[in-house]
């Protein structure tokens, strides 16, 4: 597609349930990022995929969070046993893997845990 | 810990005035980028400045970089109501991921 596509755009879930957030990057972009942004805050790095290399998971806040990227394209971020503090906008971005390259963001998935 | 710290956290000015936002960071970088965010959704890239550059212009935007002070500034000249948004700096320290600051919320009053 023309841009980074994320779904769902909004998700309300009950505490304790699992959620999956999907990201479809720009075609040809081999790097994919997930960030989390709480209300009025900056972006918190979660995980980074580049091609077939092992992902950089250093930003995942707990083992309830996981992500995969199938076929070097679509990525799914999974949050298990959601907690209220998981409520945030989850932003996906992609880029060409060139040093100093711009990354392009999707519109985000707004997660509310009640 | 956050790499970039923007200052001020919030800025409110009159339309037509210039807006200046600052960003400080902690480690050596390859480049620094500025992004804009409307309504808490996706971010849009504005400008990138490399570590060997000191100043860069793009339309009404002017970015400076002082690597000795580990700081950058974003100047928006002749501001418009449509410039109202949050502005973030992001640093590329070579780890293939951008680290964002907390942002500056800019409000342009008509």
Tab-separated table of C-alpha atoms in Angstrom, chain A residues 9-10 33 35 37 40-45 48 50 56 58 89 91 97-110, chain B residues 2 30-31 33 35 37-46 48 50 86 88 92 94-103 105:
chain	number	residue	atom	x	y	z
A	9	UNK	CA	-7.604	1.778	14.794
A	10	UNK	CA	-9.398	1.506	18.123
A	33	UNK	CA	9.241	-0.632	14.388
A	35	UNK	CA	6.358	2.213	19.569
A	37	UNK	CA	2.654	6.322	23.363
A	40	UNK	CA	0.402	13.231	26.343
A	41	UNK	CA	3.717	11.426	26.481
A	42	UNK	CA	6.598	10.715	24.144
A	43	UNK	CA	7.130	7.568	22.136
A	44	UNK	CA	8.458	4.503	23.917
A	45	UNK	CA	10.404	2.087	21.716
A	48	UNK	CA	12.496	-3.402	15.891
A	50	UNK	CA	15.121	-5.715	10.157
A	56	UNK	CA	15.673	-5.983	18.838
A	58	UNK	CA	14.955	-4.480	24.199
A	89	UNK	CA	-1.623	4.271	21.283
A	91	UNK	CA	2.367	3.070	16.647
A	97	UNK	CA	17.375	0.150	6.040
A	98	UNK	CA	19.684	2.959	5.141
A	99	UNK	CA	21.476	4.900	7.821
A	100	UNK	CA	19.785	8.199	8.384
A	101	UNK	CA	16.623	7.148	6.666
A	102	UNK	CA	13.223	8.571	7.483
A	103	UNK	CA	10.754	6.249	9.148
A	104	UNK	CA	7.108	6.393	8.156
A	105	UNK	CA	4.401	5.965	10.741
A	106	UNK	CA	0.954	4.454	10.608
A	107	UNK	CA	-1.991	6.148	12.279
A	108	UNK	CA	-1.740	3.941	15.321
A	109	UNK	CA	-3.984	1.562	17.223
A	110	UNK	CA	-5.613	3.112	20.279
B	2	UNK	CA	14.874	9.032	27.076
B	30	UNK	CA	24.528	9.808	13.487
B	31	UNK	CA	21.649	12.146	12.825
B	33	UNK	CA	15.229	14.106	13.078
B	35	UNK	CA	8.661	14.888	13.580
B	37	UNK	CA	2.163	14.754	15.405
B	38	UNK	CA	-1.418	15.910	15.067
B	39	UNK	CA	-4.110	14.737	17.455
B	40	UNK	CA	-2.066	11.953	19.059
B	41	UNK	CA	-1.929	9.862	15.916
B	42	UNK	CA	0.795	9.060	13.409
B	43	UNK	CA	3.942	11.125	13.216
B	44	UNK	CA	5.094	12.904	10.084
B	45	UNK	CA	8.745	13.413	9.295
B	46	UNK	CA	9.759	17.063	8.971
B	48	UNK	CA	16.704	15.291	9.185
B	50	UNK	CA	23.234	14.727	10.045
B	86	UNK	CA	3.193	18.260	18.975
B	88	UNK	CA	9.273	15.540	18.622
B	92	UNK	CA	19.663	7.936	15.579
B	94	UNK	CA	23.412	3.895	15.106
B	95	UNK	CA	21.402	1.170	16.808
B	96	UNK	CA	18.951	1.179	13.905
B	97	UNK	CA	16.192	2.589	16.033
B	98	UNK	CA	15.104	6.140	16.637
B	99	UNK	CA	14.737	7.291	20.227
B	100	UNK	CA	12.129	9.994	20.712
B	101	UNK	CA	11.819	12.747	23.265
B	102	UNK	CA	8.678	13.718	25.153
B	103	UNK	CA	7.711	16.386	22.650
B	105	UNK	CA	3.016	20.891	22.365
